[in-house]
Short mmCIF file of C-alpha atoms in Angstrom, two decimals:
data_model
loop_
_atom_site.label_atom_id
_atom_site.label_comp_id
_atom_site.label_asym_id
_atom_site.label_seq_id
_atom_site.Cartn_x
_atom_site.Cartn_y
_atom_site.Cartn_z
CA ASP A 1 102.07 92.28 276.79
CA GLY A 2 98.87 91.25 274.86
CA GLY A 3 98.28 87.61 274.64
CA ILE A 4 96.18 84.54 275.99
CA THR A 5 96.07 83.27 279.37
CA GLN A 6 94.80 80.04 280.45
CA SER A 7 94.92 78.91 284.04
CA PRO A 8 95.46 76.88 285.98
CA LYS A 9 98.29 75.17 284.06
CA TYR A 10 97.73 71.92 285.81
CA LEU A 11 94.79 70.73 287.26
CA PHE A 12 93.67 67.49 288.87
CA ARG A 13 89.95 66.48 289.83
CA LYS A 14 88.25 63.64 291.45
CA GLU A 15 85.79 61.70 289.25
CA GLY A 16 82.33 63.33 289.51
CA GLN A 17 83.71 67.04 290.02
CA ASN A 18 83.27 69.72 287.65
CA VAL A 19 85.84 71.98 286.90
CA THR A 20 86.33 74.99 285.28
CA LEU A 21 89.29 76.19 283.00
CA SER A 22 89.82 79.95 282.67
CA CYS A 23 90.74 81.70 279.53
CA GLU A 24 91.44 85.55 279.26
CA GLN A 25 92.55 87.53 276.33
CA ASN A 26 93.58 91.03 275.86
CA LEU A 27 94.20 90.98 272.25
CA ASN A 28 90.60 92.53 271.67
CA HIS A 29 89.78 89.50 269.42
CA ASP A 30 86.00 89.04 268.76
CA ALA A 31 86.08 84.69 268.43
CA MET A 32 87.32 82.45 271.01
CA TYR A 33 87.91 78.97 271.00
CA TRP A 34 88.24 75.87 273.10
CA TYR A 35 90.20 72.81 271.70
CA ARG A 36 90.82 69.48 273.14
CA GLN A 37 94.22 67.54 272.72
CA ASP A 38 94.71 63.99 273.63
CA PRO A 39 98.40 62.15 273.82
CA GLY A 40 99.86 62.12 270.20
CA GLN A 41 96.60 63.43 268.59
CA GLY A 42 95.39 66.61 266.77
CA LEU A 43 93.36 69.19 268.31
CA ARG A 44 89.68 68.70 268.08
CA LEU A 45 87.23 71.66 268.60
CA ILE A 46 84.85 71.72 271.74
CA TYR A 47 83.06 75.03 271.56
CA TYR A 48 83.73 78.54 269.81
CA SER A 49 82.17 81.90 270.21
CA GLN A 50 82.11 84.66 267.61
CA ILE A 51 80.56 87.29 270.06
CA VAL A 52 79.65 87.91 273.45
CA ASN A 53 76.64 86.14 274.45
CA ASP A 54 76.96 83.59 271.84
CA PHE A 55 78.54 80.40 271.22
CA GLN A 56 78.35 77.32 268.91
CA LYS A 57 79.03 73.46 269.66
CA GLY A 58 82.29 72.18 268.22
CA ASP A 59 82.98 68.50 266.94
CA ILE A 60 83.01 67.16 270.87
CA ALA A 61 80.79 69.20 272.94
CA GLU A 62 79.30 66.61 275.18
CA GLY A 63 80.18 66.90 278.35
CA TYR A 64 81.33 70.49 278.35
CA SER A 65 79.74 73.58 278.80
CA VAL A 66 80.91 77.41 278.32
CA SER A 67 79.81 81.19 278.74
CA ARG A 68 80.73 84.29 276.91
CA GLU A 69 79.65 87.10 279.31
CA LYS A 70 82.75 89.33 278.44
CA LYS A 71 84.66 89.60 275.30
CA GLU A 72 87.98 89.05 277.01
CA SER A 73 86.80 85.89 278.80
CA PHE A 74 85.68 82.43 277.96
CA PRO A 75 85.62 79.76 280.58
CA LEU A 76 85.08 76.00 279.78
CA THR A 77 83.66 73.83 282.35
CA VAL A 78 84.18 69.99 282.06
CA THR A 79 81.20 68.19 283.59
CA SER A 80 80.86 64.96 285.61
CA ALA A 81 79.27 63.79 282.06
CA GLN A 82 82.30 63.96 280.36
CA LYS A 83 83.26 60.32 280.16
CA ASN A 84 86.98 60.64 279.65
CA PRO A 85 88.12 64.55 280.60
CA THR A 86 91.87 63.94 280.98
CA ALA A 87 93.43 65.72 278.51
CA PHE A 88 95.39 69.10 277.34
CA TYR A 89 92.93 71.92 276.62
CA LEU A 90 93.86 75.02 274.55
CA CYS A 91 92.31 78.19 274.53
CA ALA A 92 92.65 80.28 271.40
CA SER A 93 91.23 83.51 269.87
CA ARG A 94 90.90 85.02 266.67
CA PRO A 95 90.70 88.57 265.08
CA THR A 96 88.09 89.81 262.65
CA GLY A 97 88.79 89.60 259.06
CA GLY A 98 92.46 88.55 258.29
CA SER A 99 93.69 84.85 257.34
CA GLY A 100 91.82 83.26 260.16
CA GLU A 101 94.72 82.60 262.06
CA LEU A 102 94.20 81.26 265.80
CA PHE A 103 96.29 82.92 268.56
CA PHE A 104 96.59 80.20 271.38
CA GLY A 105 97.14 80.04 275.10
CA GLU A 106 99.78 77.70 276.94
CA GLY A 107 97.35 75.22 277.63
CA SER A 108 95.67 73.63 280.60
CA ARG A 109 96.55 69.92 281.63
CA LEU A 110 93.48 68.25 283.46
CA THR A 111 93.99 64.83 285.21
CA VAL A 112 91.12 63.14 286.64
CA LEU A 113 92.32 60.82 289.33
CA ALA B 1 86.49 61.56 255.92
CA GLN B 2 89.43 63.04 257.20
CA LYS B 3 89.72 66.84 256.21
CA ILE B 4 93.49 67.11 257.02
CA THR B 5 95.83 64.08 256.57
CA GLN B 6 99.33 63.89 257.98
CA THR B 7 100.81 60.98 256.99
CA GLN B 8 104.05 60.74 258.76
CA PRO B 9 103.55 60.40 262.81
CA GLY B 10 107.36 60.79 263.15
CA MET B 11 110.16 61.87 261.44
CA PHE B 12 114.27 62.15 262.25
CA VAL B 13 116.50 64.41 260.72
CA GLN B 14 120.20 65.29 260.84
CA GLU B 15 120.82 68.72 262.07
CA LYS B 16 121.28 71.30 259.24
CA GLU B 17 119.50 69.25 256.51
CA ALA B 18 116.24 70.30 255.26
CA VAL B 19 112.92 68.48 256.15
CA THR B 20 109.72 68.12 254.52
CA LEU B 21 106.43 67.67 256.49
CA ASP B 22 103.51 66.25 254.45
CA CYS B 23 99.94 67.62 254.59
CA THR B 24 96.84 66.50 252.25
CA TYR B 25 93.57 68.02 252.40
CA ASP B 26 89.88 67.63 251.44
CA THR B 27 87.47 70.37 250.47
CA SER B 28 85.22 71.16 247.89
CA ASP B 29 85.41 74.92 248.69
CA PRO B 30 87.24 76.94 246.25
CA SER B 31 88.20 79.38 248.91
CA TYR B 32 90.23 78.00 252.07
CA GLY B 33 93.31 78.65 253.88
CA LEU B 34 96.03 76.29 254.92
CA PHE B 35 98.30 76.74 258.23
CA TRP B 36 101.08 75.06 259.91
CA TYR B 37 101.49 75.39 263.84
CA LYS B 38 104.55 74.09 265.68
CA GLN B 39 104.09 72.77 269.10
CA PRO B 40 107.20 72.36 271.39
CA SER B 41 107.19 70.10 274.46
CA SER B 42 106.05 73.06 276.42
CA GLY B 43 102.61 72.70 274.60
CA GLU B 44 101.93 76.25 273.04
CA MET B 45 100.91 76.37 269.68
CA ILE B 46 103.24 78.62 267.40
CA PHE B 47 101.90 79.91 264.21
CA LEU B 48 104.50 79.29 261.30
CA ILE B 49 103.02 79.82 257.95
CA TYR B 50 99.98 80.49 256.05
CA GLN B 51 98.60 79.55 252.47
CA GLY B 52 95.39 80.98 250.65
CA SER B 53 93.88 79.18 248.11
CA TYR B 54 93.93 81.86 245.79
CA ASP B 55 97.87 82.60 246.63
CA GLN B 56 99.71 82.42 243.34
CA GLN B 57 103.05 81.89 245.02
CA ASN B 58 104.04 79.48 247.65
CA ALA B 59 104.30 81.09 251.17
CA THR B 60 107.75 81.68 252.74
CA GLU B 61 108.47 82.67 256.34
CA GLY B 62 112.45 82.84 256.91
CA ARG B 63 113.54 78.91 256.89
CA TYR B 64 109.69 77.68 256.30
CA SER B 65 108.26 77.48 253.08
CA LEU B 66 105.13 75.92 252.23
CA ASN B 67 104.85 73.85 248.90
CA PHE B 68 101.65 74.12 247.73
CA GLN B 69 100.10 71.68 245.12
CA LYS B 70 96.69 72.77 244.64
CA ALA B 71 95.51 70.14 242.00
CA ARG B 72 96.96 67.51 244.46
CA LYS B 73 95.33 68.75 247.61
CA SER B 74 98.81 69.22 249.31
CA ALA B 75 100.42 71.64 251.35
CA ASN B 76 103.71 70.23 252.52
CA LEU B 77 105.84 72.21 254.80
CA VAL B 78 109.49 72.63 254.43
CA ILE B 79 112.13 73.70 256.96
CA SER B 80 115.37 74.30 255.64
CA ALA B 81 118.58 74.03 257.37
CA SER B 82 116.98 72.33 260.52
CA GLN B 83 118.23 73.24 264.11
CA LEU B 84 117.69 71.24 267.33
CA GLY B 85 115.18 73.73 268.42
CA ASP B 86 113.03 72.55 265.61
CA SER B 87 112.10 69.29 267.39
CA ALA B 88 108.60 69.60 268.18
CA MET B 89 105.16 68.44 267.06
CA TYR B 90 103.94 70.17 263.81
CA PHE B 91 100.24 70.46 262.92
CA CYS B 92 98.77 71.23 259.74
CA ALA B 93 95.06 73.06 259.56
CA MET B 94 92.81 74.22 257.38
CA ARG B 95 90.08 76.88 257.14
CA GLU B 96 87.26 76.20 254.89
CA GLY B 97 85.40 78.88 253.10
CA VAL B 98 85.51 82.80 253.40
CA GLY B 99 84.85 84.00 256.73
CA ALA B 100 85.06 80.30 258.05
CA GLN B 101 85.13 80.54 261.73
CA LYS B 102 87.24 77.44 262.58
CA LEU B 103 90.26 75.48 261.86
CA VAL B 104 90.31 71.56 261.40
CA PHE B 105 93.64 70.12 262.59
CA GLY B 106 95.58 67.17 261.33
CA GLN B 107 97.03 64.65 263.70
CA GLY B 108 100.48 65.94 263.73
CA THR B 109 104.12 64.74 262.68
CA ARG B 110 106.67 64.48 265.56
CA LEU B 111 109.78 65.81 264.10
CA THR B 112 113.25 65.03 266.06
CA ILE B 113 116.24 66.79 264.93
CA ASN B 114 119.59 64.63 265.77
CA PRO B 115 122.91 66.39 266.61
#
């Protein structure tokens, strides 16, 4: 089935550790996104990539890094510089053209202990 | 300034009643798109409905319709004949400009359907 796979679903980390969240899509979409969601809040854009080997900062990029070496993959690293990393992270992709609808993965919940 | 405003943090509705979730937006771009997503407790985001700024008619998808009032900059979601499975968070989002690359989301409304 076509879709977006995020892993792990739940992740715990100690303060000061970097952690990488995986996002893989087999929809052949060019654009991919990472959003952060805090409890009871909307989604805020961290990074997005419109094409392989290129990505742009979103509204809250500080403390995060990404790479886009393959069309299918857009991993997000939460670094120790991120002051409040505990959150729900959603990956999405978008096909070229169309309305701009985003297709989402099931999310990864990161808890910093 | 907030691009997307959802003023109802929570709503409670009896099963089978219709419900309207409010969304207002702010943009100076004549070309934009408005989206509604549903987020159940499991966390995934489910696309419900889309309205383009140049669309002449209000969008409809099954029990979902979008009450688009361009002059008022509002794009309210109407769910007819609500069901228990409609209980979830609902987010309004906007794409600004032709070929715009990102969506901006509102804060969401938590809808609870009572039996």
